[in-house]
Coordinates of C-alpha atoms in Angstrom, one line a residue:
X498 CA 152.1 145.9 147.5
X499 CA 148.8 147.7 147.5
X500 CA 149.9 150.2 145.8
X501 CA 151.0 148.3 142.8
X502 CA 147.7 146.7 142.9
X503 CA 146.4 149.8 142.1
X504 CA 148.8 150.8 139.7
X505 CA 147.8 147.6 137.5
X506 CA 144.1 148.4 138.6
X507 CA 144.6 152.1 136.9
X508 CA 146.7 150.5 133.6
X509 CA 144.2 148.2 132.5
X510 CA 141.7 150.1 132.9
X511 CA 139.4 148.5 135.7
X512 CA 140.0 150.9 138.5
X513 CA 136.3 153.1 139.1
X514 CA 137.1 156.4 139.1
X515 CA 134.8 158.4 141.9
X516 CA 134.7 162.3 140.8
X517 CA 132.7 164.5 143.5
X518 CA 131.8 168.3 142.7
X519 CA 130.0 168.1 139.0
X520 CA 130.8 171.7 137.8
X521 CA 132.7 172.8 134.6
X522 CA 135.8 170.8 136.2
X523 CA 134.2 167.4 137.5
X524 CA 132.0 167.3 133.9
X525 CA 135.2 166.6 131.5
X526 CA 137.2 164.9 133.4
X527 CA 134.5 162.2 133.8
X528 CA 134.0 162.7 130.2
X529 CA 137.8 162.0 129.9
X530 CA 138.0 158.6 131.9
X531 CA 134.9 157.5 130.3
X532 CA 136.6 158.0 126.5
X533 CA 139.3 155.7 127.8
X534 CA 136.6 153.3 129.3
X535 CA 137.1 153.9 132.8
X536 CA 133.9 153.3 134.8
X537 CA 133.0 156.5 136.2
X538 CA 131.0 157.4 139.4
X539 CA 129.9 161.3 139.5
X540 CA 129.0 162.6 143.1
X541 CA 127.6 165.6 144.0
X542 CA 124.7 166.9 147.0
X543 CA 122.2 168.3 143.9
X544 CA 119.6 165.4 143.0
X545 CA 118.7 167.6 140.1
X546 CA 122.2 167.9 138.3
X547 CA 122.4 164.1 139.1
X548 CA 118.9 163.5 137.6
X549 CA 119.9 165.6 134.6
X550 CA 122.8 163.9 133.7
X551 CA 121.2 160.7 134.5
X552 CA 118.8 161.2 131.8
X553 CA 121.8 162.2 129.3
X554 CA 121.3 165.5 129.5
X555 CA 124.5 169.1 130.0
X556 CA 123.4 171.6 132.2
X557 CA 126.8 173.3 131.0
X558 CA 126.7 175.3 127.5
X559 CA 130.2 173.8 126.4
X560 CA 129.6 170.5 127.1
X561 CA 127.5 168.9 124.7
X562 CA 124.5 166.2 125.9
X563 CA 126.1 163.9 123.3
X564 CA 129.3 163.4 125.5
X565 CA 126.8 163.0 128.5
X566 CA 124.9 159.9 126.3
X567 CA 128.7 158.7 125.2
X568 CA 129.6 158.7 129.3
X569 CA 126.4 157.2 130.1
X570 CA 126.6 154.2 127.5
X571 CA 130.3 153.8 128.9
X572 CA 128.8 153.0 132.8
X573 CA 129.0 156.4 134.1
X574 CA 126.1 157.5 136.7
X575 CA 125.7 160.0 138.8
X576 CA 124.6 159.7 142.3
X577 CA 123.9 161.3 145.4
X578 CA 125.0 158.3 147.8
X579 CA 127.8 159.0 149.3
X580 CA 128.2 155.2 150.4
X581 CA 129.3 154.5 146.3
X582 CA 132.6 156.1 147.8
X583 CA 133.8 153.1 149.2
X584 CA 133.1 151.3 145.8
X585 CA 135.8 153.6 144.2
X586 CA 139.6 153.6 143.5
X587 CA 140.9 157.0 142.9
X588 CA 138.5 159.7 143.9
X589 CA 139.1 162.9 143.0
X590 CA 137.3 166.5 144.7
X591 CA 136.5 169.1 142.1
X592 CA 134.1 171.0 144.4
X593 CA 134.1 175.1 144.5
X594 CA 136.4 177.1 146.3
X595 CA 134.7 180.5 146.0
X596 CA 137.0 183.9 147.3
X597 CA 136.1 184.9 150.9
X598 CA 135.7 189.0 151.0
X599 CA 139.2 188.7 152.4
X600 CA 140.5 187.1 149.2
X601 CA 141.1 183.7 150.8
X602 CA 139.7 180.5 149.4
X603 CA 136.4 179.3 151.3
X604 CA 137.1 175.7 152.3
X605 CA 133.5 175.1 153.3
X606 CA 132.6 172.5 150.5
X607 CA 136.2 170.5 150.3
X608 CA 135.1 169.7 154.3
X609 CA 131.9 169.3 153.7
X610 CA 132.9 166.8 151.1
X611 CA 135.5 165.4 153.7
X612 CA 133.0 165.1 156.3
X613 CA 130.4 163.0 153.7
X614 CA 133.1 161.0 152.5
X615 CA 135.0 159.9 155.6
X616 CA 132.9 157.0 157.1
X617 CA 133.3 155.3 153.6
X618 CA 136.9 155.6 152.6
X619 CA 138.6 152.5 152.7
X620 CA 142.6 151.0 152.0
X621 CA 144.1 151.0 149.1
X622 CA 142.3 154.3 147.8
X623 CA 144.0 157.1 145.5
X624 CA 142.2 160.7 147.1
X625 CA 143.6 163.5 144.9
X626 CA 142.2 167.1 145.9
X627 CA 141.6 169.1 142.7
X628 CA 140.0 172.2 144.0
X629 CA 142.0 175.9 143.7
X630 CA 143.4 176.7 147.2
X631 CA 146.5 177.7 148.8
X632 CA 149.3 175.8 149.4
X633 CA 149.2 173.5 153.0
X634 CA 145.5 172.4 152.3
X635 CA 145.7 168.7 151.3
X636 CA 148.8 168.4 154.6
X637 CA 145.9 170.3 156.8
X638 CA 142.5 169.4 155.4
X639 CA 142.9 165.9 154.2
X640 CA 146.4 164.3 155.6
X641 CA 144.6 164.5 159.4
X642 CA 141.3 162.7 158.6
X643 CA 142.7 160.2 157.0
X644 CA 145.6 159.8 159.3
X645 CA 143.0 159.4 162.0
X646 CA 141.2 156.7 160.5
X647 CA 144.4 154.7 161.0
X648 CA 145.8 154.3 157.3
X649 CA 149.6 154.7 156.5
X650 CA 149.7 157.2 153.4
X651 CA 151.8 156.2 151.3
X652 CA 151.1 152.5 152.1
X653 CA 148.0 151.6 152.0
X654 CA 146.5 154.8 151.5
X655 CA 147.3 157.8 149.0
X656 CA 146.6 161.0 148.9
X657 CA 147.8 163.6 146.1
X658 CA 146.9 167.4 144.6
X659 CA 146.2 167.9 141.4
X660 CA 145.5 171.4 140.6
X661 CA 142.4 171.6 138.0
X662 CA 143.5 173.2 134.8
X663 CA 140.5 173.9 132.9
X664 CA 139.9 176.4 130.2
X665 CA 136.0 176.3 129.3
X666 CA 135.1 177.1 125.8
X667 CA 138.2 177.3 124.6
X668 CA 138.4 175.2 121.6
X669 CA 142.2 175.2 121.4
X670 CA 143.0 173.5 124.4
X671 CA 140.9 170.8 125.9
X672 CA 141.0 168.2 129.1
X673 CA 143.5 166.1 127.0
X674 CA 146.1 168.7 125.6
X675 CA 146.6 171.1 128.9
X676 CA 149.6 170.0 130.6
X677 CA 148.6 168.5 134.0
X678 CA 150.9 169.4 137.3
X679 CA 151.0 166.0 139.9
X680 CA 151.9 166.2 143.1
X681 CA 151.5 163.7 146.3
X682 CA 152.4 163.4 150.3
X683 CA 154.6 160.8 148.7
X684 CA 156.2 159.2 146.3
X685 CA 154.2 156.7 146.1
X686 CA 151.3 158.9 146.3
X687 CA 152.5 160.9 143.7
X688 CA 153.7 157.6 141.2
X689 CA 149.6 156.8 141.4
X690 CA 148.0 160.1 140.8
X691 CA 151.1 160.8 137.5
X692 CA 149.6 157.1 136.3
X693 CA 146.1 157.9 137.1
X694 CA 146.5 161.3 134.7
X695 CA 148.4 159.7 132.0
X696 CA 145.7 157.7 130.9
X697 CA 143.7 160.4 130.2
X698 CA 146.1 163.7 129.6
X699 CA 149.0 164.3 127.0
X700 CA 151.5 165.4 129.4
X701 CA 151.5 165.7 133.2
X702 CA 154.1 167.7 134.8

């Protein structure tokens, strides 16, 4: 089954993990998966954030350029390219969701993200949305892009949400110790992404 594959791809530790959005909630958790020696691929539409972290530098206070260097020497890279996505495992979107002046989240970037990524998605991917928003956006945003490119979710496809659960700065609870909710279209879906964040979290919900 592919999705066992995958599973044994995530456990030892040779799955590339694709993280797209490199804010203060893409940053660690590439900084997590490359303590644990995942290969990491950061994406994200600014050449200069790229460039910086390229060169092992932070362009966020609380996240130290040693981490960066630590990632880096572990075969992380960040890149621009949005054809790497098809090179990836488990991708996961960690791109803003700003308030509209109505209070409701701005999808703009998750389908701009969508719309990058489509063309290079292939089977046997783990997609896991991150991003705040409100509930129905991974069954309306992502299920029906995927879905039209002809792969069974669940099958040979999975797709899962992942609420991000950061809490910058604060130096009592990190990546690692916040509890991490799972969730998936599927069982299946959801049995990959609870794997995928047990390598990296202490507890995932």
């Amino acid at each position: 089954m592919i999705k066992n594959d995958l599973i044994k791809k995530i456990n030892d530790k040779s799955a590339i993990v694709g993280i797209i959005g490199l804010g203060y909630v893409g940053l660690p958790l590439i900084i997590r998966f490359s303590e644990e020696k995942f290969k990491v691929i950061g994406f994200d539409i600014d050449t200069e954030k790229c460039r910086t972290l390229n060169s092992g530098e932070s362009y966020i206070h609380h996240i130290s350029t040693e981490s960066i260097q630590i990632a880096l020497k572990n075969g992380f890279s960040a890149t621009t390219n949005w054809e790497q996505i098809s090179k990836v495992d488990c991708i996961l979107i960690c791109v803003p969701t700003p308030l509209k002046i109505n209070n409701i989240p701005d999808l703009q970037y998750i389908r701009n993200t969508l719309n990058s990524a489509q063309k290079f998605l292939r089977k046997g991917q783990l997609l896991i949305l991150e991003s705040t928003t409100y509930p129905g956006t991974t069954d309306e945003e992502l299920v029906p892009i995927v879905e039209n490119m002809s792969f069974q979710i669940g099958d040979d496809f999975f797709i899962a949400y992942s609420p991000e659960r950061e809490d910058p700065g604060n130096p009592e609870y990190s990546t690692r110790t916040i509890p991490k909710v799972v969730s998936g279209i599927t069982e299946h879906c959801c049995e990959l992404a609870d794997t995928l964040y047990q390598s990296i979290v202490d507890q995932t919900i």
